[in-house]
Short mmCIF file of C-alpha atoms in Angstrom, two decimals:
data_model
loop_
_atom_site.label_atom_id
_atom_site.label_comp_id
_atom_site.label_asym_id
_atom_site.label_seq_id
_atom_site.Cartn_x
_atom_site.Cartn_y
_atom_site.Cartn_z
CA UNK A 1 -29.10 -14.15 37.67
CA UNK A 2 -28.21 -17.40 35.90
CA UNK A 3 -27.19 -17.07 32.26
CA UNK A 4 -29.38 -19.14 29.96
CA UNK A 5 -27.29 -20.38 27.06
CA UNK A 6 -28.61 -22.06 23.96
CA UNK A 7 -28.87 -25.81 24.35
CA UNK A 8 -26.87 -27.99 21.93
CA UNK A 9 -29.64 -28.37 19.37
CA UNK A 10 -30.46 -24.65 19.49
CA UNK A 11 -26.78 -23.84 19.03
CA UNK A 12 -26.47 -26.16 15.99
CA UNK A 13 -29.68 -24.76 14.51
CA UNK A 14 -28.61 -21.16 15.11
CA UNK A 15 -25.22 -21.71 13.50
CA UNK A 16 -26.78 -23.49 10.53
CA UNK A 17 -29.20 -20.55 10.16
CA UNK A 18 -26.32 -18.06 10.25
CA UNK A 19 -24.43 -20.00 7.58
CA UNK A 20 -27.49 -20.35 5.33
CA UNK A 21 -28.36 -16.66 5.62
CA UNK A 22 -24.81 -15.86 4.51
CA UNK A 23 -24.32 -18.49 1.81
CA UNK A 24 -27.73 -18.52 0.09
CA UNK A 25 -27.81 -14.75 -0.62
CA UNK A 26 -24.21 -15.02 -1.87
CA UNK A 27 -25.23 -17.79 -4.31
CA UNK A 28 -28.28 -15.80 -5.45
CA UNK A 29 -26.16 -12.68 -5.94
CA UNK A 30 -23.66 -14.67 -8.01
CA UNK A 31 -26.41 -15.96 -10.31
CA UNK A 32 -27.95 -12.50 -10.72
CA UNK A 33 -24.56 -10.86 -11.32
CA UNK A 34 -23.74 -13.47 -13.94
CA UNK A 35 -27.11 -13.25 -15.72
CA UNK A 36 -27.85 -9.52 -15.49
CA UNK A 37 -25.18 -7.64 -13.55
CA UNK A 38 -27.68 -7.24 -10.69
CA UNK A 39 -27.46 -7.59 -6.94
CA UNK A 40 -30.13 -9.61 -5.17
CA UNK A 41 -31.58 -6.50 -3.46
CA UNK A 42 -31.88 -4.77 -6.86
CA UNK A 43 -33.58 -7.82 -8.34
CA UNK A 44 -36.05 -7.88 -5.43
CA UNK A 45 -36.95 -4.25 -6.22
CA UNK A 46 -37.55 -5.13 -9.87
CA UNK A 47 -39.56 -8.21 -8.93
CA UNK A 48 -41.74 -6.34 -6.43
CA UNK A 49 -42.46 -3.70 -9.07
CA UNK A 50 -43.25 -6.35 -11.70
CA UNK A 51 -45.88 -7.84 -9.38
CA UNK A 52 -47.53 -4.51 -8.52
CA UNK A 53 -50.56 -3.05 -10.27
CA UNK A 54 -49.39 -0.81 -13.11
CA UNK A 55 -45.84 -2.00 -12.26
CA UNK A 56 -45.52 0.85 -9.74
CA UNK A 57 -45.33 1.29 -5.97
CA UNK A 58 -44.90 4.16 -3.58
CA UNK A 59 -41.27 4.34 -2.55
CA UNK A 60 -42.22 3.85 1.12
CA UNK A 61 -44.21 0.71 0.29
CA UNK A 62 -41.45 -0.55 -1.99
CA UNK A 63 -38.89 -0.12 0.81
CA UNK A 64 -41.09 -2.25 3.08
CA UNK A 65 -41.76 -5.08 0.63
CA UNK A 66 -38.15 -5.11 -0.61
CA UNK A 67 -36.91 -5.14 3.01
CA UNK A 68 -34.70 -2.10 2.48
CA UNK A 69 -34.33 1.16 4.36
CA UNK A 70 -35.60 4.27 2.59
CA UNK A 71 -32.01 5.40 2.06
CA UNK A 72 -30.83 2.08 0.65
CA UNK A 73 -33.89 1.84 -1.60
CA UNK A 74 -33.24 5.34 -2.92
CA UNK A 75 -29.71 4.30 -3.93
CA UNK A 76 -30.96 1.04 -5.45
CA UNK A 77 -33.65 2.82 -7.48
CA UNK A 78 -31.11 5.44 -8.63
CA UNK A 79 -28.88 2.67 -10.01
CA UNK A 80 -31.86 1.02 -11.70
CA UNK A 81 -32.88 4.40 -13.17
CA UNK A 82 -29.41 4.82 -14.66
CA UNK A 83 -29.94 1.55 -16.50
CA UNK A 84 -33.37 2.62 -17.73
CA UNK A 85 -35.17 -0.13 -15.81
CA UNK A 86 -37.05 2.06 -13.32
CA UNK A 87 -38.27 5.65 -13.32
CA UNK A 88 -39.58 7.84 -10.50
CA UNK A 89 -42.83 9.77 -10.70
CA UNK A 90 -44.84 11.92 -8.32
CA UNK A 91 -47.87 10.11 -6.90
CA UNK A 92 -50.99 11.38 -8.66
CA UNK A 93 -53.24 11.02 -5.58
CA UNK A 94 -51.45 13.47 -3.31
CA UNK A 95 -48.43 14.75 -5.30
CA UNK A 96 -46.37 14.41 -2.12
CA UNK A 97 -45.23 10.83 -2.41
CA UNK A 98 -42.97 9.36 -5.06
CA UNK A 99 -43.58 6.24 -7.08
CA UNK A 100 -41.06 3.85 -8.53
CA UNK A 101 -42.27 2.56 -11.90
CA UNK A 102 -40.87 -0.45 -13.73
CA UNK A 103 -40.16 0.44 -17.35
CA UNK A 104 -40.70 -1.91 -20.27
CA UNK A 105 -36.93 -2.47 -20.34
CA UNK A 106 -37.02 -3.34 -16.63
CA UNK A 107 -39.87 -5.79 -17.21
CA UNK A 108 -37.80 -7.39 -19.97
CA UNK A 109 -34.94 -7.85 -17.49
CA UNK A 110 -37.24 -9.48 -14.93
CA UNK A 111 -38.72 -11.79 -17.58
CA UNK A 112 -35.25 -12.77 -18.78
CA UNK A 113 -33.63 -13.24 -15.36
CA UNK A 114 -36.51 -14.74 -13.35
CA UNK A 115 -36.20 -18.33 -14.67
CA UNK A 116 -32.52 -18.51 -13.70
CA UNK A 117 -33.28 -16.96 -10.33
CA UNK A 118 -36.02 -19.51 -9.66
CA UNK A 119 -33.57 -22.28 -10.56
CA UNK A 120 -30.96 -20.80 -8.19
CA UNK A 121 -33.49 -20.60 -5.33
CA UNK A 122 -34.69 -24.14 -6.02
CA UNK A 123 -31.10 -25.48 -6.15
CA UNK A 124 -29.84 -23.43 -3.23
CA UNK A 125 -32.69 -24.18 -0.85
CA UNK A 126 -35.33 -26.64 -1.92
CA UNK A 127 -33.21 -29.27 -3.68
CA UNK A 128 -31.73 -30.26 -0.32
CA UNK A 129 -35.17 -30.77 1.26
CA UNK A 130 -37.88 -33.38 1.00
CA UNK A 131 -41.46 -32.11 0.54
CA UNK A 132 -42.03 -32.86 4.23
CA UNK A 133 -38.96 -30.85 5.25
CA UNK A 134 -40.10 -27.98 3.03
CA UNK A 135 -43.45 -27.99 4.80
CA UNK A 136 -41.77 -28.04 8.21
CA UNK A 137 -39.45 -25.21 7.18
CA UNK A 138 -42.46 -23.14 6.10
CA UNK A 139 -44.21 -23.81 9.41
CA UNK A 140 -41.08 -22.93 11.41
CA UNK A 141 -40.29 -19.77 9.46
CA UNK A 142 -43.92 -18.64 9.60
CA UNK A 143 -43.88 -19.05 13.40
CA UNK A 144 -40.71 -16.93 13.65
CA UNK A 145 -42.16 -14.36 11.26
CA UNK A 146 -45.36 -14.12 13.34
CA UNK A 147 -43.21 -13.35 16.38
CA UNK A 148 -41.07 -10.75 14.56
CA UNK A 149 -43.94 -9.13 12.63
CA UNK A 150 -47.19 -9.87 14.48
CA UNK A 151 -49.21 -7.20 12.68
CA UNK A 152 -47.87 -8.22 9.23
CA UNK A 153 -46.67 -4.71 8.40
CA UNK A 154 -43.08 -5.63 7.58
CA UNK A 155 -43.50 -8.64 5.36
CA UNK A 156 -43.94 -9.05 1.65
CA UNK A 157 -47.58 -9.75 0.76
CA UNK A 158 -48.26 -13.24 -0.53
CA UNK A 159 -48.43 -13.53 -4.30
CA UNK A 160 -51.69 -14.46 -5.98
#
């Protein structure tokens, strides 16, 4: 069997992807740490709750949309509970599942931190791209996402 290596362009693209996926989260974490003492994964949990009806989600759903394992999400929510930003409740429909609920204090944090986070995302990613490159990046990432998650069960639902 002949080994099929990446061609030169694929290799450059792959290495650029690896660097971006390391450096962009690091920059976002730095902004969130500076502005609120939060990690990016914790902010994502708060943001996903802020966008949910009644500012609550089942823990299993929250793990999916926040792209965290159940175990990691449990630890993240525990830290957010300690700060008074999230609370856990039993699901009223079946009393078996647990909900994570964003408190008013947690909503205040999201409202305060979101503008700086948007600026960090814009500066870290979109400022380097033309509108045409942004469109091409969306097309490319959507194609990869369709391959990785063809039934759309792993991805965050589109806002709006």
